[in-house]
Tab-separated table of C-alpha atoms in Angstrom:
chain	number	residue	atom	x	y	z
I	15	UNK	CA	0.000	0.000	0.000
I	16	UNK	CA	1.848	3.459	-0.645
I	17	UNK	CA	2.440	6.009	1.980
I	18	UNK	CA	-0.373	8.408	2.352
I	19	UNK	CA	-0.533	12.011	3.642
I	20	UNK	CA	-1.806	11.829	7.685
I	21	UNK	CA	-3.759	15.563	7.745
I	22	UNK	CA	-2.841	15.641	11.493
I	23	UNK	CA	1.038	15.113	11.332
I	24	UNK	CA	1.250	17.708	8.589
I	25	UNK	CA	-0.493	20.040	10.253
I	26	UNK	CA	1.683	19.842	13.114
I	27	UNK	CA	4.219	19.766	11.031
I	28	UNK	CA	3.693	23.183	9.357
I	29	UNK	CA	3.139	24.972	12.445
I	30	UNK	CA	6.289	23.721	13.659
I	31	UNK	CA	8.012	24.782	10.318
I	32	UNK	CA	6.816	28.629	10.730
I	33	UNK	CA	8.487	28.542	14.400
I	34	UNK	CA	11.618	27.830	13.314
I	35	UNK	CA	11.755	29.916	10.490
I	36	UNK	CA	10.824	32.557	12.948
I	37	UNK	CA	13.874	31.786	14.782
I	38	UNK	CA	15.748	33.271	12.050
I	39	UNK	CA	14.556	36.796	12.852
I	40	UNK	CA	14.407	35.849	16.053
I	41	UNK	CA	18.345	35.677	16.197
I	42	UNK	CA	18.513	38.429	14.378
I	43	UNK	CA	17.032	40.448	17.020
I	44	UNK	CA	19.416	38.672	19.757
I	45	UNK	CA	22.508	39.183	17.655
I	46	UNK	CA	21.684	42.952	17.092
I	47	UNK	CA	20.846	43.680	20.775
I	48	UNK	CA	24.780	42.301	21.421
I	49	UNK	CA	26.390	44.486	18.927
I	50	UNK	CA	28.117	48.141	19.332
I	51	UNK	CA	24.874	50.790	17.553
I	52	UNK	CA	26.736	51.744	14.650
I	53	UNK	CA	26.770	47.695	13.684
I	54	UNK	CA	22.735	46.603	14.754
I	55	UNK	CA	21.650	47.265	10.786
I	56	UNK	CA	24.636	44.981	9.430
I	57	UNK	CA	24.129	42.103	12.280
I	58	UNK	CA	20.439	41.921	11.246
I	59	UNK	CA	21.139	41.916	7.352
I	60	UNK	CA	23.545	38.759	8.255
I	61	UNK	CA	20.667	37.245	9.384
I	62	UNK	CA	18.134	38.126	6.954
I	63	UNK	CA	20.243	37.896	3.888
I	64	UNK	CA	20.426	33.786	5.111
I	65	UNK	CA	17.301	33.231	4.075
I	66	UNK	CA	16.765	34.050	0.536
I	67	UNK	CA	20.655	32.764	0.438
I	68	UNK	CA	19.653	29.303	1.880
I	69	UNK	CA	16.860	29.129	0.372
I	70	UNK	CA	17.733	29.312	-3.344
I	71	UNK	CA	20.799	27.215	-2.622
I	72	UNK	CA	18.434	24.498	-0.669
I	73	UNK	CA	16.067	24.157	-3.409
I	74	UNK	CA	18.496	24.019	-6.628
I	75	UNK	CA	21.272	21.374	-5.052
I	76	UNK	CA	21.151	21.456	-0.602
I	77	UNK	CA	18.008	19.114	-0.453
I	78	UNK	CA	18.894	16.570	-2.607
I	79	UNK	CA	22.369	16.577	-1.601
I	80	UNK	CA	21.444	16.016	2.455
I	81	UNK	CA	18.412	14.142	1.552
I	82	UNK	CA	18.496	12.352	-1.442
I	83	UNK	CA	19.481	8.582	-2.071
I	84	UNK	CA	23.083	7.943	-1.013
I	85	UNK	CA	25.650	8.489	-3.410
I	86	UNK	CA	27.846	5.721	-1.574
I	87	UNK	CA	29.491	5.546	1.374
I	88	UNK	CA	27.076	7.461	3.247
I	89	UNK	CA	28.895	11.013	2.867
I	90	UNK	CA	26.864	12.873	0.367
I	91	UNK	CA	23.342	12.454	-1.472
I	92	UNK	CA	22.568	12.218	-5.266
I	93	UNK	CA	21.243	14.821	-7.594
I	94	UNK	CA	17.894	12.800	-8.503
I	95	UNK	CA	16.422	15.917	-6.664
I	96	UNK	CA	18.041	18.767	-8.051
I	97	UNK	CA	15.829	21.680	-8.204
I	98	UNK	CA	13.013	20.164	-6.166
I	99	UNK	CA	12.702	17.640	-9.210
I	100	UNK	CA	10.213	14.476	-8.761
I	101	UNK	CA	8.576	15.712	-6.217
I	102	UNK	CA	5.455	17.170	-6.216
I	103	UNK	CA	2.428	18.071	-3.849
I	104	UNK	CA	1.511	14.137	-3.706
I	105	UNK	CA	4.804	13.288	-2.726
I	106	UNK	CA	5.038	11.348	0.253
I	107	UNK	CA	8.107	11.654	3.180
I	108	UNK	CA	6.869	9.392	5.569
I	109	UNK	CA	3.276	10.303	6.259
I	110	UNK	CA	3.826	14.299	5.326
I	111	UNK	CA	3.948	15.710	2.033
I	112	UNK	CA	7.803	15.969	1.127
I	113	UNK	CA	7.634	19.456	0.101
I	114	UNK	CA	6.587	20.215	3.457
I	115	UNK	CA	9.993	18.092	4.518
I	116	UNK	CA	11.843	19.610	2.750
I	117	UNK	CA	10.880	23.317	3.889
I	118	UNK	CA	10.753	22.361	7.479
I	119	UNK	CA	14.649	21.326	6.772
I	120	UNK	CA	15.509	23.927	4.751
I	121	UNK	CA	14.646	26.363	7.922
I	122	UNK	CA	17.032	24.609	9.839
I	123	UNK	CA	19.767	25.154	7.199
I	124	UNK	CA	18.882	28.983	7.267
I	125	UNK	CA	19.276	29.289	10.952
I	126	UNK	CA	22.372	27.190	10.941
I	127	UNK	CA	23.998	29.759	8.831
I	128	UNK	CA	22.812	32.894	10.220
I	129	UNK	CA	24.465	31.635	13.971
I	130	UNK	CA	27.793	31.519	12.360
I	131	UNK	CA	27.728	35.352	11.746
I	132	UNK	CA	27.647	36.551	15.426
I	133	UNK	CA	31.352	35.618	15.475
I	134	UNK	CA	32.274	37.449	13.083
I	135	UNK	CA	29.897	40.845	14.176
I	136	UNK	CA	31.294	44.330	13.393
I	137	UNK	CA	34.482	43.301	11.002
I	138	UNK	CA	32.890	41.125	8.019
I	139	UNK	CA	31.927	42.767	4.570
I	140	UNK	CA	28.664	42.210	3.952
I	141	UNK	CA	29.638	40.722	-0.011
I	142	UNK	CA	31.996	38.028	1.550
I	143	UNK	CA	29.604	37.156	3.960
I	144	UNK	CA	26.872	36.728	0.891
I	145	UNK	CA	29.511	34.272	-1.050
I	146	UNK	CA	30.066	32.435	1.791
I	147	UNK	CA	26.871	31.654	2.848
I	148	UNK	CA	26.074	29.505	-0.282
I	149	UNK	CA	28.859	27.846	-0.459
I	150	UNK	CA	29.179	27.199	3.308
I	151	UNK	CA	25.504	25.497	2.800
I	152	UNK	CA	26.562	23.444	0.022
I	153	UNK	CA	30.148	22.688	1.212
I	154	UNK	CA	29.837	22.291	4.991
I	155	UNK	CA	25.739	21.703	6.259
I	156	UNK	CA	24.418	19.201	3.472
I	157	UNK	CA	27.568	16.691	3.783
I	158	UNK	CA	26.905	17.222	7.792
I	159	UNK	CA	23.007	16.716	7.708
I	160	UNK	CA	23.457	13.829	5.523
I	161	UNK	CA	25.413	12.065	7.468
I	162	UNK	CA	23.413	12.198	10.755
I	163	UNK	CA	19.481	12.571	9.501
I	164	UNK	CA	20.070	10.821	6.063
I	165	UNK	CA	19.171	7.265	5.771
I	166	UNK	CA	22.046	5.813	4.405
I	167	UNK	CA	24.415	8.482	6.511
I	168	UNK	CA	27.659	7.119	7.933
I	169	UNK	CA	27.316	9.027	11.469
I	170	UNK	CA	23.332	7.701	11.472
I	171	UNK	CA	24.434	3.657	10.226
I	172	UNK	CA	27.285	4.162	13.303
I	173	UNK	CA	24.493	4.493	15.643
I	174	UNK	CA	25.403	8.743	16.721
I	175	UNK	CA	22.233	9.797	18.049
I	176	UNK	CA	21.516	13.969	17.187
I	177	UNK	CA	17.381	14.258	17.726
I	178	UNK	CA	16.986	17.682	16.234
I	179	UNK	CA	20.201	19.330	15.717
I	180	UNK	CA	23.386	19.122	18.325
I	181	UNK	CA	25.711	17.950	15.320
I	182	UNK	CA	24.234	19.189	12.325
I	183	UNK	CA	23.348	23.151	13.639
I	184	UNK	CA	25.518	23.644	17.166
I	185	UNK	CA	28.771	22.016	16.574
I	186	UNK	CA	28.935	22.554	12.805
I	187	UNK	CA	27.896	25.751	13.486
I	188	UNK	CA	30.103	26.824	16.255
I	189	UNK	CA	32.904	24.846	14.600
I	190	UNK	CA	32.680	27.165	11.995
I	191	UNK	CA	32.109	30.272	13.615
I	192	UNK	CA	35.534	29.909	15.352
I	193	UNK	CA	36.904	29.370	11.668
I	194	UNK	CA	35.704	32.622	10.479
I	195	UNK	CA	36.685	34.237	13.818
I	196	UNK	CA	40.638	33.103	13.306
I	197	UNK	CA	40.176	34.286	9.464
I	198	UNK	CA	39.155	37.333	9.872
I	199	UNK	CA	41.446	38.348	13.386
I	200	UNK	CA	39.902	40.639	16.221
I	201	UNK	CA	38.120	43.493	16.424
I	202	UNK	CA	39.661	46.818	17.450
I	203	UNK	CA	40.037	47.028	20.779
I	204	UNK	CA	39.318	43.629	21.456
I	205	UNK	CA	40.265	42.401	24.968
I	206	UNK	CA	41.063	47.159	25.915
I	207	UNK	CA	37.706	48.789	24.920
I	208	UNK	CA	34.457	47.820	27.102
I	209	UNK	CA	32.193	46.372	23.907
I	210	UNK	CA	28.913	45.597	26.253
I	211	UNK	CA	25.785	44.875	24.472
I	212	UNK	CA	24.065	48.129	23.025
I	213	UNK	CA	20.223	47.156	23.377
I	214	UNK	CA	19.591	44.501	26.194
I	215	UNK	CA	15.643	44.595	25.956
I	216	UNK	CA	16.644	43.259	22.314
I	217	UNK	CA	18.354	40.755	23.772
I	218	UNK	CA	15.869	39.579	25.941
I	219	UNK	CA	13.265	39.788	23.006
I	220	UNK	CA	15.051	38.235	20.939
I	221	UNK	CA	15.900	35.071	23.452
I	222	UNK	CA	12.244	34.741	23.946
I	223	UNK	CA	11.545	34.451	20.221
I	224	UNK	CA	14.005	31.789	20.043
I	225	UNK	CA	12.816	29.976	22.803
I	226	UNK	CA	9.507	29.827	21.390
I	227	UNK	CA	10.646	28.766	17.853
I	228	UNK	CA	12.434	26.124	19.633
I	229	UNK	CA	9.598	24.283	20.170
I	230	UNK	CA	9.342	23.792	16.675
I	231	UNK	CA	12.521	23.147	16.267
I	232	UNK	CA	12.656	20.214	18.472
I	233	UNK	CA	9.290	18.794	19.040
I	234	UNK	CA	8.689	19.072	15.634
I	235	UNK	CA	11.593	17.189	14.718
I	236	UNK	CA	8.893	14.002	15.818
I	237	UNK	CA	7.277	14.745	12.338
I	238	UNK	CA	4.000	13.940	14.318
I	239	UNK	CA	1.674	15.051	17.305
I	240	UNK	CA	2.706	12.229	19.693
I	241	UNK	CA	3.185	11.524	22.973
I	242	UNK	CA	7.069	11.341	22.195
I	243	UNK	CA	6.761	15.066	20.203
I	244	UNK	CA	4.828	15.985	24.142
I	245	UNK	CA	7.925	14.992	26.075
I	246	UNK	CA	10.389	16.846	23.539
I	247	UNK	CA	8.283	19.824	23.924
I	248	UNK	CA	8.731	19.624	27.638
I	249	UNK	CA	11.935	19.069	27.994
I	250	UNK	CA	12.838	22.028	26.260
I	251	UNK	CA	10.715	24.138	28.474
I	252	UNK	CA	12.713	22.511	31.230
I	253	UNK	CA	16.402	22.670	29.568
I	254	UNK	CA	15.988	26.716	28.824
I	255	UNK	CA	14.677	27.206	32.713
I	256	UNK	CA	17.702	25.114	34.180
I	257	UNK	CA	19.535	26.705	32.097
I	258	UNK	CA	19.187	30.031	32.903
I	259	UNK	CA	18.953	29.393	36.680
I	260	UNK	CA	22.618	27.749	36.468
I	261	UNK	CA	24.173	30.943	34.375
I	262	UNK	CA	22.540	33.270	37.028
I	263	UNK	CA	23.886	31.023	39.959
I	264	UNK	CA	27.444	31.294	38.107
I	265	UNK	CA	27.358	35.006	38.083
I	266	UNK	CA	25.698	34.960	41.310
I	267	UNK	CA	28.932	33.244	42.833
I	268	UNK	CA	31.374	34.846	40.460
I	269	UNK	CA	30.625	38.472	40.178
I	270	UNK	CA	27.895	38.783	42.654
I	271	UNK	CA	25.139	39.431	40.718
I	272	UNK	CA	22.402	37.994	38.140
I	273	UNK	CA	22.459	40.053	35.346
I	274	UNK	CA	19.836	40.262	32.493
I	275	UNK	CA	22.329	39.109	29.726
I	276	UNK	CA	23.323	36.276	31.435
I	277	UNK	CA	19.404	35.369	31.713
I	278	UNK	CA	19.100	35.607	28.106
I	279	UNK	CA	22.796	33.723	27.471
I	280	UNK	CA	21.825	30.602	30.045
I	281	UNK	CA	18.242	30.310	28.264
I	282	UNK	CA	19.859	29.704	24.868
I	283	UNK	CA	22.811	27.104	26.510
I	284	UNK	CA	20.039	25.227	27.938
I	285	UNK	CA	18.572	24.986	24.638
I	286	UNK	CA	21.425	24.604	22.367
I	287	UNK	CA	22.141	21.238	24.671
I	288	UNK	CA	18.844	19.749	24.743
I	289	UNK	CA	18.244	20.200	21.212
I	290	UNK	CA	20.385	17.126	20.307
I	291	UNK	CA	19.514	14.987	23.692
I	292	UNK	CA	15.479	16.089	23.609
I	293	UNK	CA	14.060	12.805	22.232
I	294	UNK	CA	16.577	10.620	23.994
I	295	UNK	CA	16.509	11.465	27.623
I	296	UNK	CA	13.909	11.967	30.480
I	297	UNK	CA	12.519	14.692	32.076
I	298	UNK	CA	15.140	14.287	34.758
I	299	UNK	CA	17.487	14.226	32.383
I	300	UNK	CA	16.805	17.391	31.067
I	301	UNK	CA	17.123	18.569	34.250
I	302	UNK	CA	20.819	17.880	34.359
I	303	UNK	CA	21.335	18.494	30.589
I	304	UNK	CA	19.872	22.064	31.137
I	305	UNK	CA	21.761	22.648	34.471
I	306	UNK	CA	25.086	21.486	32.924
I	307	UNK	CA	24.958	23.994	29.885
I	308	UNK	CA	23.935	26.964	31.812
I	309	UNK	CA	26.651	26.648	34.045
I	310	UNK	CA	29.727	24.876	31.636
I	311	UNK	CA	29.137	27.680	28.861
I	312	UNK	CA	28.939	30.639	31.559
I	313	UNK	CA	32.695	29.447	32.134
I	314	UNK	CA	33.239	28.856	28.723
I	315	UNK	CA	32.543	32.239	27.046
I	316	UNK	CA	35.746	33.671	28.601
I	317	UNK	CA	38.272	31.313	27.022
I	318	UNK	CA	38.427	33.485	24.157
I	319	UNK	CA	40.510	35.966	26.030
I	320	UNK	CA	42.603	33.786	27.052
I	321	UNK	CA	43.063	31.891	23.720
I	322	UNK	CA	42.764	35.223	21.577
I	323	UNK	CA	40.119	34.360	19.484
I	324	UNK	CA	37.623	36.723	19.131
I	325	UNK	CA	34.163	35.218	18.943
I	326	UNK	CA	32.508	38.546	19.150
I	327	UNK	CA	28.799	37.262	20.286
I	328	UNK	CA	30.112	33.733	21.469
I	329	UNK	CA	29.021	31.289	19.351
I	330	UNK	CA	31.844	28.974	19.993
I	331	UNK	CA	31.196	29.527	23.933
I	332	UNK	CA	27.391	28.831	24.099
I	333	UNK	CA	26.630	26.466	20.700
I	334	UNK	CA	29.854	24.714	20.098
I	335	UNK	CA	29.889	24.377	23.790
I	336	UNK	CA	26.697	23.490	24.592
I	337	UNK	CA	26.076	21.018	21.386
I	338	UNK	CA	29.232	19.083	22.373
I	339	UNK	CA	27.404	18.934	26.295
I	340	UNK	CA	24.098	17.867	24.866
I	341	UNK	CA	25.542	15.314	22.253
I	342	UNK	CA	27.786	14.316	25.012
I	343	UNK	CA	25.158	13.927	27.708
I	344	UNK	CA	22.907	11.161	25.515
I	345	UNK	CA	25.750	8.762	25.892
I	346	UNK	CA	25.383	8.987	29.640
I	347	UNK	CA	21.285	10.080	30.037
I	348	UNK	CA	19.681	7.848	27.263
I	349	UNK	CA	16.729	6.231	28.803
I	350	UNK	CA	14.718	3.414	27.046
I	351	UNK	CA	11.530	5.154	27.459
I	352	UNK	CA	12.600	8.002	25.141
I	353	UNK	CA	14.953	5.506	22.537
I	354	UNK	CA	12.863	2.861	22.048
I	355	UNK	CA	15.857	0.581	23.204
I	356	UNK	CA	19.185	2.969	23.494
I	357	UNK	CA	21.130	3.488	27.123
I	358	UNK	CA	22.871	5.649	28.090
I	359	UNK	CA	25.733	4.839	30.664
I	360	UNK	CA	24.084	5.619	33.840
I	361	UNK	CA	20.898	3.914	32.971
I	362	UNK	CA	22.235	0.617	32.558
I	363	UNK	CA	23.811	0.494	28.462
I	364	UNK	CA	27.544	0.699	29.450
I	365	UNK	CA	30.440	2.881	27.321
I	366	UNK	CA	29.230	2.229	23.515
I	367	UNK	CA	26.985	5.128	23.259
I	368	UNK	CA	29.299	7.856	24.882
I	369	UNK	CA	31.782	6.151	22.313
I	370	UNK	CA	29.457	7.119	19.514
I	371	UNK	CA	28.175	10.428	20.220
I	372	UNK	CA	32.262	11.322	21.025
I	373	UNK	CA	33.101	10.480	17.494
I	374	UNK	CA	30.537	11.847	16.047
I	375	UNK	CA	31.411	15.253	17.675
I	376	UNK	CA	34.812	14.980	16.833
I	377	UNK	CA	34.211	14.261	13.124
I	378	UNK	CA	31.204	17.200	12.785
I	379	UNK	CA	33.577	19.284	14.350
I	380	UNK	CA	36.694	18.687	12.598
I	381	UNK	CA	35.412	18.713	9.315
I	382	UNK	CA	33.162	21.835	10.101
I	383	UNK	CA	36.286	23.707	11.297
I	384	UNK	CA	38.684	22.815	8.384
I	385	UNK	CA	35.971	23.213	5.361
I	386	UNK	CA	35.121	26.796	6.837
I	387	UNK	CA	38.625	27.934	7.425
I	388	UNK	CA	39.464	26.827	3.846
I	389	UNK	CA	36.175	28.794	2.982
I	390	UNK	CA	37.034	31.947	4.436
I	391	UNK	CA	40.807	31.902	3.511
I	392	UNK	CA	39.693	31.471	-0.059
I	393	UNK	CA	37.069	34.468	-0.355
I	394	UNK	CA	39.329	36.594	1.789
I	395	UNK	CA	42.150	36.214	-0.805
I	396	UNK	CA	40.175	36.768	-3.625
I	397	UNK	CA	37.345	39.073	-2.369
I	398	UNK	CA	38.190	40.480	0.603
I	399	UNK	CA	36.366	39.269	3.473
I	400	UNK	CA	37.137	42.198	6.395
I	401	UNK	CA	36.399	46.159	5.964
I	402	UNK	CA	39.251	48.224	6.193
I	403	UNK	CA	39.987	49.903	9.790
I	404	UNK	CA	38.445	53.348	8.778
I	405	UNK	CA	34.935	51.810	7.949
I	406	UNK	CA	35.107	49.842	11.365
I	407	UNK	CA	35.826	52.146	13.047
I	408	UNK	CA	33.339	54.870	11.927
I	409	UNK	CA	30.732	51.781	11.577
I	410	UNK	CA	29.654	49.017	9.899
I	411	UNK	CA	26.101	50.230	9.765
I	412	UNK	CA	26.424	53.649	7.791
I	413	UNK	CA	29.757	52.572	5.487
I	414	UNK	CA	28.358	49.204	4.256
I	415	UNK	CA	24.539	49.936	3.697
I	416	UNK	CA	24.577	53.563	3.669
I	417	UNK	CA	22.271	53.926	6.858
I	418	UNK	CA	21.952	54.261	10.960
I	419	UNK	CA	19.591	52.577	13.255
I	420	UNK	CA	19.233	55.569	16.138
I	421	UNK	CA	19.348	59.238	15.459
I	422	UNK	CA	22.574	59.884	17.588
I	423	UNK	CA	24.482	56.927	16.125
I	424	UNK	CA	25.896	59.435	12.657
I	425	UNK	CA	28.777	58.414	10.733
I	426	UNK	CA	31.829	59.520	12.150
I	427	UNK	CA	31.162	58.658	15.802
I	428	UNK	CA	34.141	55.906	17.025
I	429	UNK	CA	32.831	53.038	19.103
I	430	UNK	CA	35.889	53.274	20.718
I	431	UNK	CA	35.753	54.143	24.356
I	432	UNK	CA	31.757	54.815	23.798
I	433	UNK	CA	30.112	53.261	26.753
I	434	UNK	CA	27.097	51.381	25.485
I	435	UNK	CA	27.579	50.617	21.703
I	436	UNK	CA	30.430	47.968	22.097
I	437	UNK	CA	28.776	44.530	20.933
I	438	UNK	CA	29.955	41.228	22.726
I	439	UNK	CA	31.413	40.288	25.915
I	440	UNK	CA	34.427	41.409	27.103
I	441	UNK	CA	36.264	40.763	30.073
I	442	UNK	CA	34.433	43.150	32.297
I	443	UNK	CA	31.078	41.510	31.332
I	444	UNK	CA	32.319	37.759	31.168
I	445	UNK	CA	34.938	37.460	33.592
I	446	UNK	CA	38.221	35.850	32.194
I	447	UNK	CA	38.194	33.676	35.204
């Protein structure tokens, strides 16, 4: 009998597929809240300009490549789909229309991009940053996704477990962002002027968009309304709170107060971890998955001054950092209930998983890191990927796109030594300790 269309699962399914695109602008918002004002107009065009970039690039080649039958050895997909071909409206992916599959994908592509330009805030022309995002799609996300969601993938035959995203969008993502963040070098006055965020009520707004999306993000990731897409959805909720509350009780200990922007920063650890381990692990799990994010990546946002990278909006700190703890975690919190058979090692199932979620980390990771770096190097050579030091210094914002986001913020003000339009954390926000 062939596979037919179940109304119910592809109605959840869209719904979940307009949350995660929202995410997209949703980030957007976050990044640009983090940034010094002359930069907020560039750091949301990052963002937006992902979409129609992804988009096209999905459609023509990304789809079939991630998705399509296995053009051997598990590492990349065929062409049969190229430009959407064979499939049409009665096309069947499971019991949802594969159109509908492959949108709800391609927003994860889109997102996975856009993350990858908060390290790189402030200093990246906005051309380079349009020729890499294709290619970075084509060259670095597809080979990744295929190899962990695609049937025939060699991560997904070795039995690494990634329920909606710890491999394919946080590690590949973060892997990359500290790529582009060694290309390109350090802002001015990284690690000497004070670059604190320059809207935090768009910070906060925009954490609270993502954290809704999220829910699309992962519980839709069950391609159904089940009782397994109920527990996903819940332990999100549950990751982002523990989350937060461990980041606050760092800063609480550490610098002796909770600050808004570490609220905001401990939501989206909590969630970067739990989006890999969400359909694999209990709601006591979750507990411990959100806890150990919050508090690992509140640590791990500083390393960049003391490894002089810099990751201007710490992407490498909170999504590198917390995929590798939520990949990480499933090979010690699996629990039957949630796999269907998998254990993790405290529930019984002994060192194979943790074996298998390590290596696939390592590969993603790896191969993320060294594709990217190659990426960048290339369009830096021949392009030009950084403004010179007069247009970053006078802005981003006004020499790139002609225009200002506030009144006060006119070309020709320096961000240097300006309290309040520095983007990032620097040592006086994140302590280097």
């Amino acid at each position: 009998m062939p596979p037919t269309i179940d109304p119910a699962a592809t109605a959840w399914l869209l719904g979940s597929t307009a949350l995660v695109l929202l995410m997209t602008p949703g980030l957007a918002i976050f990044y640009g809240g983090m940034v010094r004002s002359t930069g907020v107009l560039n750091m949301l065009m990052m963002s937006f300009i992902a979409i129609p970039l992804v988009t096209v690039t999905w459609l023509l080649f990304g789809y079939s490549l991630a998705f399509g039958p296995d053009a051997g050895g598990g590492l990349i997909g065929t062409l049969e789909h190229v430009g959407l071909a064979g499939i049409d409206p009665t096309t069947v992916r499971g019991t949802v229309p594969e159109l509908l599959y492959a949108t709800f994908q391609l927003t994860f592509a889109i997102l996975t991009a856009a993350l990858v330009s908060g390290a790189i805030a402030d200093r990246a022309k906005f051309s380079g940053w349009m020729v890499f995002v294709p290619l970075w799609t084509l060259a670095v996300y597809v080979p990744i996704a295929h190899w962990v969601w695609g049937p025939d993938g060699w991560l997904a035959k070795f039995g690494a477990l990634d329920y909606a995203g710890g491999l394919v969008v946080e590690i590949a993502s973060g892997a990359s962002a500290l790529a582009l963040a060694l290309v390109l070098g350090p802002r001015i006055g990284f690690k000497v002027d004070a670059m604190r965020p320059h809207n935090l009520p768009f910070v906060l707004l925009g954490a609270g968009l993502l954290w809704f999306g999220w829910f699309g993000f992962n519980a839709g990731s069950s391609l159904n309304a089940s009782g397994l897409a109920a527990a996903v959805f819940l332990n999100t909720l549950i990751a982002g709170c523990l989350g937060m509350l461990g980041w606050l009780a760092v800063e609480r200990v550490r610098d002796g107060h909770p600050t808004t922007f570490g609220a905001a920063s401990g939501v989206v650890a909590g969630l970067v971890a739990i989006t890999p381990s969400c359909g694999y692990v209990d709601t006591l799990g979750a507990v411990v998955v959100g806890l150990a994010a919050g508090t690992v990546c509140s640590f791990a946002v500083g390393w960049k001054f003391k490894a002089n990278y810099d990751d201007s909006l710490d992407v490498v700190g909170v999504h590198f950092v917390g995929g590798v703890v939520g990949t990480v975690l499933i090979g010690l919190l699996a629990s039957q209930v949630m796999t269907g058979g998998v254990e993790g090692l405290l529930y019984g199932g002994g060192l194979t998983q943790l074996g298998k979620q390590l290596l696939g980390a390592v590969a993603v990771a790896a191969y993320a890191f060294g594709v990217s770096f190659a990426l960048g190097k290339g369009i830096d050579r021949f392009l030009g990927f950084r403004i010179s030091k007069e247009d970053e210094t006078s802005g981003i914002d006004f020499a790139l796109h002609a225009e200002t986001a506030y009144a006060e913020g006119v070309h020709g003000h320096s961000p240097r030594g300006h309290f309040g339009i520095g983007g990032g954390h620097t040592p006086h926000d994140r302590d280097e300790d």
